[in-house]
Amino acid sequence: MRLFLLISLLTAVSALTFGQSITLLDPILEESIATGNTVETELQVKNSSDHIIRLGLKLNDSYHKDDQLSSICIGDECFSQFSALEVTTLNPGEILRDVRIHFNAGYDELTRELTVTLYDIANPSETLTERFRYHIKNDFPNGILFANEALQISKVYPNPVASTASIDYDLQDGSQLATISVHNILGDQVLKLQLDQAETNLKISTDEFPNGIYFYTLQLNGQSVTTKKFVVRK
């Protein structure tokens, strides 16, 4: 029994030592970002061991959306689709300062979590994994779903909806194809409407909708911009 405990202790100490071979200096693990903006999080990677490390890197992003993109930038190059990267060779005590997480927030208010794993390619047991959280907040005025130089559009009102929902909008650029699509909670599209530049209000009839939760998505030129929900309650 004592031998087993001694072996377990030595294994734990060994694992701890390996885990400290690669360290991040003062990482910013949690940030708030306004919708529509981008942020870059600098990763200062230090070789805290007494031997040379061939630094490898993995980025795990479990959520993918057209306007919410994450990538790893090394120097002037950015990578968004990869399973693993060999970054560089670090000498003992050396610090790498030109690695960054580049994150485009998109327009949905939510919290995104990305996981970055740093490891020694020559000895994969020497790893460090950190989770980075980005809290995306809408900084539009109250009641506004989206706004830019071409379009300002309100959220659905009233919400809950008994019979007819309304959306106010001002489409300045007629070359922009703007649509609102409505999906039920199962993900089935139940309605799709195009915004007319000559109008300023869109009506959504819910007479045929069963009571429940629905999601409406603003699309610009075929790209989803943001999704919100409304409730039908008759």
Tab-separated table of C-alpha atoms in Angstrom:
chain	number	residue	atom	x	y	z
A	1	MET	CA	0.000	0.000	0.000
A	2	ARG	CA	2.827	2.406	0.915
A	3	LEU	CA	4.605	1.543	-2.332
A	4	PHE	CA	1.425	2.301	-4.294
A	5	LEU	CA	1.028	5.675	-2.563
A	6	LEU	CA	4.691	6.513	-3.222
A	7	ILE	CA	4.329	5.672	-6.922
A	8	SER	CA	1.130	7.749	-7.126
A	9	LEU	CA	2.852	10.693	-5.460
A	10	LEU	CA	5.845	10.503	-7.787
A	11	THR	CA	3.511	10.321	-10.793
A	12	ALA	CA	1.600	13.394	-9.609
A	13	VAL	CA	4.814	15.341	-9.010
A	14	SER	CA	6.111	14.323	-12.438
A	15	ALA	CA	2.891	15.429	-14.126
A	16	LEU	CA	2.993	18.753	-12.274
A	17	THR	CA	6.573	19.313	-13.377
A	18	PHE	CA	5.703	18.600	-17.006
A	19	GLY	CA	2.698	20.900	-16.796
A	20	GLN	CA	4.927	23.774	-15.689
A	21	SER	CA	7.347	23.401	-18.588
A	22	ILE	CA	5.129	25.690	-20.678
A	23	THR	CA	3.547	28.714	-19.035
A	24	LEU	CA	1.453	31.678	-20.124
A	25	LEU	CA	2.483	35.000	-18.625
A	26	ASP	CA	-0.460	36.996	-17.224
A	27	PRO	CA	-3.071	35.659	-19.659
A	28	ILE	CA	-6.364	37.529	-20.041
A	29	LEU	CA	-8.804	34.637	-19.722
A	30	GLU	CA	-12.060	36.598	-19.746
A	31	GLU	CA	-13.054	39.636	-21.806
A	32	SER	CA	-16.193	41.590	-22.678
A	33	ILE	CA	-16.655	42.740	-26.260
A	34	ALA	CA	-19.345	44.744	-28.025
A	35	THR	CA	-21.250	43.116	-30.861
A	36	GLY	CA	-19.751	43.679	-34.297
A	37	ASN	CA	-16.227	44.205	-32.950
A	38	THR	CA	-13.051	42.153	-32.932
A	39	VAL	CA	-10.520	41.560	-30.198
A	40	GLU	CA	-7.022	40.113	-30.113
A	41	THR	CA	-5.786	38.348	-26.988
A	42	GLU	CA	-2.009	38.191	-26.723
A	43	LEU	CA	-0.424	34.933	-25.584
A	44	GLN	CA	3.029	35.295	-24.016
A	45	VAL	CA	4.384	31.743	-23.959
A	46	LYS	CA	7.403	30.936	-21.805
A	47	ASN	CA	9.586	27.838	-21.803
A	48	SER	CA	9.961	27.332	-18.063
A	49	SER	CA	11.923	24.097	-18.419
A	50	ASP	CA	15.653	23.448	-18.634
A	51	HIS	CA	15.453	21.965	-22.139
A	52	ILE	CA	14.504	23.055	-25.659
A	53	ILE	CA	10.786	22.808	-26.531
A	54	ARG	CA	9.294	22.389	-30.000
A	55	LEU	CA	6.139	24.369	-29.350
A	56	GLY	CA	2.888	23.057	-30.796
A	57	LEU	CA	-0.547	24.649	-30.520
A	58	LYS	CA	-4.171	23.548	-30.852
A	59	LEU	CA	-7.316	25.691	-30.887
A	60	ASN	CA	-10.632	24.113	-29.965
A	61	ASP	CA	-13.680	26.169	-30.945
A	62	SER	CA	-16.857	24.140	-30.452
A	63	TYR	CA	-19.120	26.837	-31.914
A	64	HIS	CA	-19.004	27.893	-35.554
A	65	LYS	CA	-20.967	30.715	-37.147
A	66	ASP	CA	-20.311	32.758	-40.261
A	67	ASP	CA	-19.896	36.060	-38.422
A	68	GLN	CA	-18.294	34.711	-35.237
A	69	LEU	CA	-14.861	33.539	-36.252
A	70	SER	CA	-11.854	32.652	-34.164
A	71	SER	CA	-8.309	32.157	-35.347
A	72	ILE	CA	-4.753	31.965	-34.097
A	73	CYS	CA	-2.342	34.564	-35.407
A	74	ILE	CA	1.417	33.954	-35.402
A	75	GLY	CA	3.249	37.033	-36.525
A	76	ASP	CA	1.445	38.285	-39.625
A	77	GLU	CA	-0.247	34.962	-40.448
A	78	CYS	CA	-3.625	33.867	-39.077
A	79	PHE	CA	-5.038	30.339	-39.077
A	80	SER	CA	-8.697	29.458	-38.523
A	81	GLN	CA	-8.916	25.874	-39.809
A	82	PHE	CA	-6.314	23.562	-38.317
A	83	SER	CA	-5.996	20.632	-35.923
A	84	ALA	CA	-2.470	21.456	-34.733
A	85	LEU	CA	0.307	23.913	-35.527
A	86	GLU	CA	4.036	23.741	-34.935
A	87	VAL	CA	4.794	27.294	-33.903
A	88	THR	CA	8.512	27.538	-33.134
A	89	THR	CA	11.395	26.233	-31.026
A	90	LEU	CA	11.820	27.790	-27.586
A	91	ASN	CA	15.074	27.690	-25.650
A	92	PRO	CA	14.988	27.388	-21.845
A	93	GLY	CA	13.652	30.621	-20.355
A	94	GLU	CA	12.708	32.050	-23.767
A	95	ILE	CA	9.408	33.928	-24.152
A	96	LEU	CA	7.361	33.971	-27.352
A	97	ARG	CA	5.299	37.172	-27.698
A	98	ASP	CA	3.825	37.169	-31.226
A	99	VAL	CA	0.986	34.629	-30.806
A	100	ARG	CA	-2.572	36.003	-30.566
A	101	ILE	CA	-6.152	34.789	-30.477
A	102	HIS	CA	-8.124	36.800	-33.034
A	103	PHE	CA	-11.858	36.767	-32.302
A	104	ASN	CA	-14.689	38.358	-34.298
A	105	ALA	CA	-17.680	38.779	-31.983
A	106	GLY	CA	-20.549	38.875	-34.506
A	107	TYR	CA	-23.922	40.214	-33.395
A	108	ASP	CA	-25.394	37.581	-31.063
A	109	GLU	CA	-25.319	38.308	-27.340
A	110	LEU	CA	-23.767	35.258	-25.738
A	111	THR	CA	-20.613	33.922	-24.121
A	112	ARG	CA	-18.107	32.105	-26.307
A	113	GLU	CA	-15.468	29.791	-24.895
A	114	LEU	CA	-12.292	28.849	-26.766
A	115	THR	CA	-9.724	26.341	-25.550
A	116	VAL	CA	-6.040	26.674	-26.422
A	117	THR	CA	-3.604	23.810	-25.811
A	118	LEU	CA	0.169	24.386	-25.893
A	119	TYR	CA	2.477	21.371	-25.879
A	120	ASP	CA	5.966	20.110	-26.608
A	121	ILE	CA	5.852	18.195	-29.898
A	122	ALA	CA	8.841	16.107	-28.824
A	123	ASN	CA	7.146	15.251	-25.536
A	124	PRO	CA	3.324	15.571	-25.822
A	125	SER	CA	2.884	14.888	-22.097
A	126	GLU	CA	4.189	18.423	-21.491
A	127	THR	CA	0.977	20.361	-22.115
A	128	LEU	CA	-0.820	23.450	-20.926
A	129	THR	CA	-4.526	24.022	-21.642
A	130	GLU	CA	-6.330	27.308	-20.990
A	131	ARG	CA	-9.934	28.368	-21.570
A	132	PHE	CA	-10.680	31.864	-22.857
A	133	ARG	CA	-14.161	33.354	-22.460
A	134	TYR	CA	-15.584	36.225	-24.502
A	135	HIS	CA	-18.788	37.866	-23.250
A	136	ILE	CA	-20.515	39.482	-26.230
A	137	LYS	CA	-22.830	42.362	-25.369
A	138	ASN	CA	-25.059	44.419	-27.635
A	139	ASP	CA	-24.273	48.125	-27.407
A	140	PHE	CA	-27.150	49.207	-29.663
A	141	PRO	CA	-29.825	51.492	-28.143
A	142	ASN	CA	-32.637	49.782	-26.287
A	143	GLY	CA	-35.018	48.008	-28.654
A	144	ILE	CA	-32.608	48.014	-31.630
A	145	LEU	CA	-31.726	44.633	-33.138
A	146	PHE	CA	-28.998	45.848	-35.511
A	147	ALA	CA	-27.687	49.095	-36.955
A	148	ASN	CA	-25.080	50.137	-39.489
A	149	GLU	CA	-24.802	52.718	-42.270
A	150	ALA	CA	-27.185	50.734	-44.511
A	151	LEU	CA	-29.813	49.445	-42.086
A	152	GLN	CA	-31.338	50.099	-38.694
A	153	ILE	CA	-33.857	47.551	-37.504
A	154	SER	CA	-35.761	47.072	-34.275
A	155	LYS	CA	-36.413	43.948	-32.284
A	156	VAL	CA	-39.758	42.203	-32.577
A	157	TYR	CA	-42.567	43.869	-30.603
A	158	PRO	CA	-44.760	43.158	-28.767
A	159	ASN	CA	-43.091	40.160	-27.215
A	160	PRO	CA	-44.901	37.887	-26.319
A	161	VAL	CA	-47.000	38.046	-29.496
A	162	ALA	CA	-50.714	37.280	-29.566
A	163	SER	CA	-51.540	37.732	-33.259
A	164	THR	CA	-49.173	40.082	-35.109
A	165	ALA	CA	-45.552	41.000	-34.433
A	166	SER	CA	-43.975	44.166	-35.797
A	167	ILE	CA	-40.449	45.162	-36.752
A	168	ASP	CA	-39.531	48.767	-37.542
A	169	TYR	CA	-36.653	49.382	-39.911
A	170	ASP	CA	-34.916	51.931	-42.111
A	171	LEU	CA	-33.176	50.389	-45.113
A	172	GLN	CA	-31.000	53.107	-46.623
A	173	ASP	CA	-29.144	51.012	-49.185
A	174	GLY	CA	-31.442	49.289	-51.676
A	175	SER	CA	-28.599	47.125	-52.952
A	176	GLN	CA	-28.559	45.309	-49.600
A	177	LEU	CA	-30.708	42.159	-49.572
A	178	ALA	CA	-32.155	42.076	-46.059
A	179	THR	CA	-34.457	39.285	-44.902
A	180	ILE	CA	-36.049	38.042	-41.712
A	181	SER	CA	-36.474	34.279	-41.364
A	182	VAL	CA	-38.479	32.659	-38.563
A	183	HIS	CA	-37.807	29.167	-37.200
A	184	ASN	CA	-39.630	27.116	-34.632
A	185	ILE	CA	-37.906	25.528	-31.653
A	186	LEU	CA	-37.137	22.412	-33.738
A	187	GLY	CA	-35.191	24.500	-36.244
A	188	ASP	CA	-37.796	24.315	-39.034
A	189	GLN	CA	-38.191	27.515	-41.046
A	190	VAL	CA	-41.800	28.638	-40.873
A	191	LEU	CA	-41.533	32.039	-42.554
A	192	LYS	CA	-39.136	34.190	-44.552
A	193	LEU	CA	-39.767	37.846	-45.423
A	194	GLN	CA	-37.710	40.377	-47.377
A	195	LEU	CA	-37.386	43.978	-46.237
A	196	ASP	CA	-38.702	46.474	-48.804
A	197	GLN	CA	-36.710	49.701	-49.016
A	198	ALA	CA	-39.938	51.609	-49.699
A	199	GLU	CA	-41.426	50.486	-46.370
A	200	THR	CA	-40.454	51.065	-42.743
A	201	ASN	CA	-42.432	48.366	-40.939
A	202	LEU	CA	-42.606	44.595	-41.285
A	203	LYS	CA	-45.607	42.641	-39.996
A	204	ILE	CA	-45.302	38.995	-38.956
A	205	SER	CA	-48.646	37.239	-38.633
A	206	THR	CA	-48.588	34.514	-35.987
A	207	ASP	CA	-52.223	33.404	-36.355
A	208	GLU	CA	-51.121	30.042	-37.755
A	209	PHE	CA	-48.290	29.569	-35.254
A	210	PRO	CA	-48.891	27.285	-32.260
A	211	ASN	CA	-48.036	28.777	-28.885
A	212	GLY	CA	-44.353	28.499	-28.082
A	213	ILE	CA	-40.873	29.912	-28.642
A	214	TYR	CA	-39.686	31.048	-32.081
A	215	PHE	CA	-36.399	32.421	-33.363
A	216	TYR	CA	-36.035	35.186	-35.937
A	217	THR	CA	-32.812	35.762	-37.850
A	218	LEU	CA	-31.692	38.861	-39.716
A	219	GLN	CA	-29.765	38.046	-42.884
A	220	LEU	CA	-27.847	40.530	-44.993
A	221	ASN	CA	-26.907	39.414	-48.498
A	222	GLY	CA	-27.399	35.784	-47.524
A	223	GLN	CA	-25.268	35.963	-44.361
A	224	SER	CA	-26.840	35.489	-40.932
A	225	VAL	CA	-26.191	38.552	-38.781
A	226	THR	CA	-28.054	37.954	-35.544
A	227	THR	CA	-30.754	35.746	-34.063
A	228	LYS	CA	-33.242	36.576	-31.320
A	229	LYS	CA	-36.336	34.863	-29.962
A	230	PHE	CA	-39.962	35.784	-29.429
A	231	VAL	CA	-42.843	33.982	-27.769
A	232	VAL	CA	-46.281	33.313	-29.250
A	233	ARG	CA	-48.910	33.318	-26.544
A	234	LYS	CA	-52.581	33.505	-27.562
